[in-house]
Structure formats: C-alpha cells, structure tokens
Amino acid sequence: HGFGGWGLLFWAKIGHFCRTNFKFYTKMRYLITFVLISLIPIALFAQRKSVAAGRQHSMAIKSDNTVWAWGRNKYGELGNNTYIDTPSPVQVALPTGNWLFIEMGAEHSVAIKSDGTLWTWGRNNYGQLGDGTVVTSNKPAQIKGGGTWISASVKGAATLAIKSDGTLWGWGSIPNSGG
C-alpha cells in the first residue's frame, strides 16, 4: 500500500531522503540537454487519501486527515511555520478536521476542508494567497469572504477557486487574462 514518485531529485520533491550530489547538479543543471528521471518508491504513508505535486514541493492527505508536505520551503510553501527545506514529510500546521482537497502552485499551497473553508499559505508576491495582501506566510490561513468553497486550481502564482453557488474566484498573477 505505498506509492511511487519520479522526477528531478532537486529539492527532494519526490520524497527521496538523500540529497547527495545536489551541489554538482545545481552547477550543471543548465548545461545538460537531457532530463534526469529517477523512479524511487516512496513509503511515506501506508494509508493515504490524496497526493499532489507542485513545482518543488509535494503534499499528501493521510487517512487520519492530517496533511503532510515535503520539498522546498523557501517561501513557507510547506506550511509548517518554518522556511526550512525538507526531504522528509512534515505535518502542515492546519487545524484538525476532514481535509478533502490539496493543491499547490509554484511556491504556494491550498487546501479545502469538509466544512467548505479554503486555506492558503506560501509565497504571496502577486496576492496568490487571496488574503488581500502581498505578504508571504509559512502558516496556513483561512480565506475570508463567506460561502462554501468546493474546488480550487493553482498554477504558478495564480489561484482559482469555485464556491458552491457556482461562482468562480481568482487571485494572483493570472496570465493571458485579457483586458
């Protein structure tokens, strides 16, 4: 009952617990013309509900409804009240409850709880956290505004979310938005 992951090992996004030779890879990454792919089994959770992968970090919801993250944490995208990168899963500082949905952009993360609340954390240079500021946060915060959130999509520095009344909301840097 495990799951596997593959991809570039940089930032330990896929849960590889060793960061050997990353200094060499960092220096050479712009010179190589092929993509290094490594298949590594990840025995992080025997029972998981959901997994998601961002640009340089990943998250999972365990069957006990706790949310865990690992990888790069330069802007607090792991949501564990630190800015320390980690190849090992750390629990996201979310309130207890039934977490239904996780998603992440380049450097920020989103989660939806079964009560319809939407939570965001990480980089906020374009307002992608939806809190009305451009202040980065390493701690998850609930988005205000009422209503029940049912879905979200996150890409780069943009967040789109749908409420139960069918309205679509968006914030952050939304490319090719016209006008």
Tab-separated table of C-alpha atoms in Angstrom:
chain	number	residue	atom	x	y	z
A	1	HIS	CA	0.000	0.000	0.000
A	2	GLY	CA	2.623	2.566	-0.925
A	3	PHE	CA	3.012	4.908	-3.805
A	4	GLY	CA	5.914	5.841	-6.002
A	5	GLY	CA	7.183	9.049	-7.474
A	6	TRP	CA	9.557	10.140	-10.145
A	7	GLY	CA	11.043	13.376	-11.366
A	8	LEU	CA	14.052	15.537	-10.767
A	9	LEU	CA	15.510	14.908	-7.337
A	10	PHE	CA	16.304	18.595	-6.827
A	11	TRP	CA	14.669	19.858	-3.578
A	12	ALA	CA	13.712	16.257	-2.732
A	13	LYS	CA	10.240	16.930	-4.123
A	14	ILE	CA	9.565	13.272	-4.757
A	15	GLY	CA	10.449	12.228	-1.238
A	16	HIS	CA	13.945	10.876	-1.761
A	17	PHE	CA	15.630	11.012	1.620
A	18	CYS	CA	19.160	11.695	0.355
A	19	ARG	CA	20.389	14.938	-1.177
A	20	THR	CA	23.777	13.598	-2.280
A	21	ASN	CA	25.470	15.308	-5.244
A	22	PHE	CA	22.958	18.156	-5.451
A	23	LYS	CA	25.787	20.697	-5.429
A	24	PHE	CA	27.071	19.189	-8.676
A	25	TYR	CA	23.580	19.013	-10.151
A	26	THR	CA	22.920	22.649	-9.276
A	27	LYS	CA	26.044	23.762	-11.117
A	28	MET	CA	25.392	21.573	-14.129
A	29	ARG	CA	21.630	21.738	-14.497
A	30	TYR	CA	21.688	24.432	-17.178
A	31	LEU	CA	24.348	22.641	-19.215
A	32	ILE	CA	22.693	19.264	-19.583
A	33	THR	CA	20.363	18.652	-22.502
A	34	PHE	CA	18.555	15.634	-21.122
A	35	VAL	CA	16.147	15.235	-18.260
A	36	LEU	CA	17.295	13.142	-15.326
A	37	ILE	CA	14.411	10.988	-14.199
A	38	SER	CA	14.625	8.600	-11.299
A	39	LEU	CA	11.966	6.176	-10.161
A	40	ILE	CA	12.061	5.965	-6.379
A	41	PRO	CA	9.463	4.199	-4.250
A	42	ILE	CA	8.064	6.426	-1.535
A	43	ALA	CA	6.881	4.576	1.534
A	44	LEU	CA	5.625	7.699	3.249
A	45	PHE	CA	2.173	6.566	4.207
A	46	ALA	CA	0.579	3.152	4.246
A	47	GLN	CA	-2.876	4.750	4.129
A	48	ARG	CA	-3.322	7.979	2.187
A	49	LYS	CA	-6.343	9.780	0.807
A	50	SER	CA	-4.771	12.115	-1.709
A	51	VAL	CA	-1.415	13.278	-3.060
A	52	ALA	CA	-0.416	16.327	-5.083
A	53	ALA	CA	2.837	17.626	-6.561
A	54	GLY	CA	3.891	21.231	-7.106
A	55	ARG	CA	6.937	22.665	-8.843
A	56	GLN	CA	9.345	21.991	-5.980
A	57	HIS	CA	7.237	20.546	-3.177
A	58	SER	CA	4.623	17.847	-2.693
A	59	MET	CA	1.763	17.143	-0.267
A	60	ALA	CA	-0.418	14.271	0.856
A	61	ILE	CA	-3.536	13.814	2.979
A	62	LYS	CA	-3.215	10.759	5.197
A	63	SER	CA	-6.194	8.575	6.066
A	64	ASP	CA	-6.202	10.173	9.546
A	65	ASN	CA	-6.975	13.507	7.780
A	66	THR	CA	-3.619	15.114	8.560
A	67	VAL	CA	-1.874	16.964	5.742
A	68	TRP	CA	1.849	16.430	5.165
A	69	ALA	CA	4.330	18.211	2.873
A	70	TRP	CA	7.960	17.892	1.809
A	71	GLY	CA	10.442	19.526	-0.574
A	72	ARG	CA	11.445	23.162	-0.976
A	73	ASN	CA	10.216	25.606	1.672
A	74	LYS	CA	11.891	28.915	0.744
A	75	TYR	CA	8.584	30.807	1.000
A	76	GLY	CA	6.815	28.675	3.592
A	77	GLU	CA	5.048	26.555	0.989
A	78	LEU	CA	5.193	23.519	3.316
A	79	GLY	CA	3.006	25.368	5.821
A	80	ASN	CA	4.859	24.124	8.903
A	81	ASN	CA	5.750	27.546	10.381
A	82	THR	CA	9.348	27.377	9.070
A	83	TYR	CA	11.317	28.226	5.945
A	84	ILE	CA	13.469	25.076	6.096
A	85	ASP	CA	13.587	22.718	3.097
A	86	THR	CA	12.974	19.083	3.986
A	87	PRO	CA	13.097	15.824	2.022
A	88	SER	CA	11.089	14.142	4.806
A	89	PRO	CA	7.353	14.711	5.272
A	90	VAL	CA	6.391	17.324	7.871
A	91	GLN	CA	2.873	17.944	9.109
A	92	VAL	CA	1.228	21.078	7.743
A	93	ALA	CA	0.032	23.379	10.550
A	94	LEU	CA	-3.661	23.092	9.686
A	95	PRO	CA	-6.461	22.745	12.243
A	96	THR	CA	-7.794	19.256	12.835
A	97	GLY	CA	-10.677	18.233	10.631
A	98	ASN	CA	-11.589	16.376	7.498
A	99	TRP	CA	-9.361	17.683	4.680
A	100	LEU	CA	-10.785	16.975	1.237
A	101	PHE	CA	-8.525	18.729	-1.228
A	102	ILE	CA	-4.901	19.845	-1.610
A	103	GLU	CA	-3.271	21.697	-4.476
A	104	MET	CA	-0.131	23.719	-4.989
A	105	GLY	CA	1.359	26.274	-7.314
A	106	ALA	CA	4.976	27.145	-7.887
A	107	GLU	CA	5.539	28.385	-4.350
A	108	HIS	CA	2.186	28.379	-2.571
A	109	SER	CA	-0.327	25.788	-1.396
A	110	VAL	CA	-4.107	25.467	-0.987
A	111	ALA	CA	-6.332	23.098	0.997
A	112	ILE	CA	-10.118	22.754	1.335
A	113	LYS	CA	-11.719	21.381	4.484
A	114	SER	CA	-15.011	19.436	4.541
A	115	ASP	CA	-16.743	22.455	6.121
A	116	GLY	CA	-16.074	24.358	2.865
A	117	THR	CA	-13.305	26.584	4.201
A	118	LEU	CA	-10.344	27.389	1.951
A	119	TRP	CA	-6.840	27.711	3.400
A	120	THR	CA	-3.692	29.082	1.710
A	121	TRP	CA	-0.011	29.573	2.572
A	122	GLY	CA	3.390	30.176	0.957
A	123	ARG	CA	4.646	32.898	-1.369
A	124	ASN	CA	2.312	35.832	-1.896
A	125	ASN	CA	4.200	38.276	-4.125
A	126	TYR	CA	1.221	38.575	-6.526
A	127	GLY	CA	-1.540	38.161	-3.953
A	128	GLN	CA	-1.930	34.465	-4.821
A	129	LEU	CA	-2.908	33.603	-1.236
A	130	GLY	CA	-6.145	35.575	-1.636
A	131	ASP	CA	-5.837	37.331	1.715
A	132	GLY	CA	-5.755	40.868	0.300
A	133	THR	CA	-2.018	41.301	0.956
A	134	VAL	CA	1.285	40.511	-0.726
A	135	VAL	CA	2.823	39.162	2.496
A	136	THR	CA	4.321	35.674	2.329
A	137	SER	CA	3.150	33.256	5.034
A	138	ASN	CA	4.615	29.982	6.310
A	139	LYS	CA	1.420	29.290	8.277
A	140	PRO	CA	-1.907	28.319	6.676
A	141	ALA	CA	-4.663	30.946	6.953
A	142	GLN	CA	-8.360	30.679	6.157
A	143	ILE	CA	-9.623	32.779	3.245
A	144	LYS	CA	-12.410	35.092	4.350
A	145	GLY	CA	-15.428	36.072	2.314
A	146	GLY	CA	-18.173	33.662	3.228
A	147	GLY	CA	-19.646	30.916	1.150
A	148	THR	CA	-18.555	27.334	0.769
A	149	TRP	CA	-15.546	26.506	-1.401
A	150	ILE	CA	-15.841	23.268	-3.368
A	151	SER	CA	-12.809	23.246	-5.662
A	152	ALA	CA	-9.581	25.079	-6.456
A	153	SER	CA	-6.946	25.081	-9.148
A	154	VAL	CA	-3.480	26.502	-8.631
A	155	LYS	CA	-0.860	27.230	-11.285
A	156	GLY	CA	2.307	29.267	-10.940
A	157	ALA	CA	1.377	32.371	-8.909
A	158	ALA	CA	-2.374	32.132	-9.554
A	159	THR	CA	-5.250	30.603	-7.623
A	160	LEU	CA	-8.748	29.935	-8.971
A	161	ALA	CA	-11.489	28.614	-6.716
A	162	ILE	CA	-15.168	27.733	-7.090
A	163	LYS	CA	-17.837	28.293	-4.465
A	164	SER	CA	-20.893	26.074	-4.021
A	165	ASP	CA	-23.066	28.751	-5.687
A	166	GLY	CA	-21.062	28.176	-8.900
A	167	THR	CA	-19.136	31.463	-8.838
A	168	LEU	CA	-15.522	31.379	-9.925
A	169	TRP	CA	-12.995	33.453	-7.995
A	170	GLY	CA	-9.406	34.185	-8.988
A	171	TRP	CA	-6.448	35.981	-7.483
A	172	GLY	CA	-2.728	36.303	-8.014
A	173	SER	CA	-0.958	36.602	-11.344
A	174	ILE	CA	-3.318	35.142	-13.911
A	175	PRO	CA	-1.535	35.093	-17.300
A	176	ASN	CA	-3.421	35.770	-20.520
A	177	SER	CA	-6.448	37.002	-18.612
A	178	GLY	CA	-7.200	39.588	-21.292
A	179	GLY	CA	-8.122	43.246	-20.900
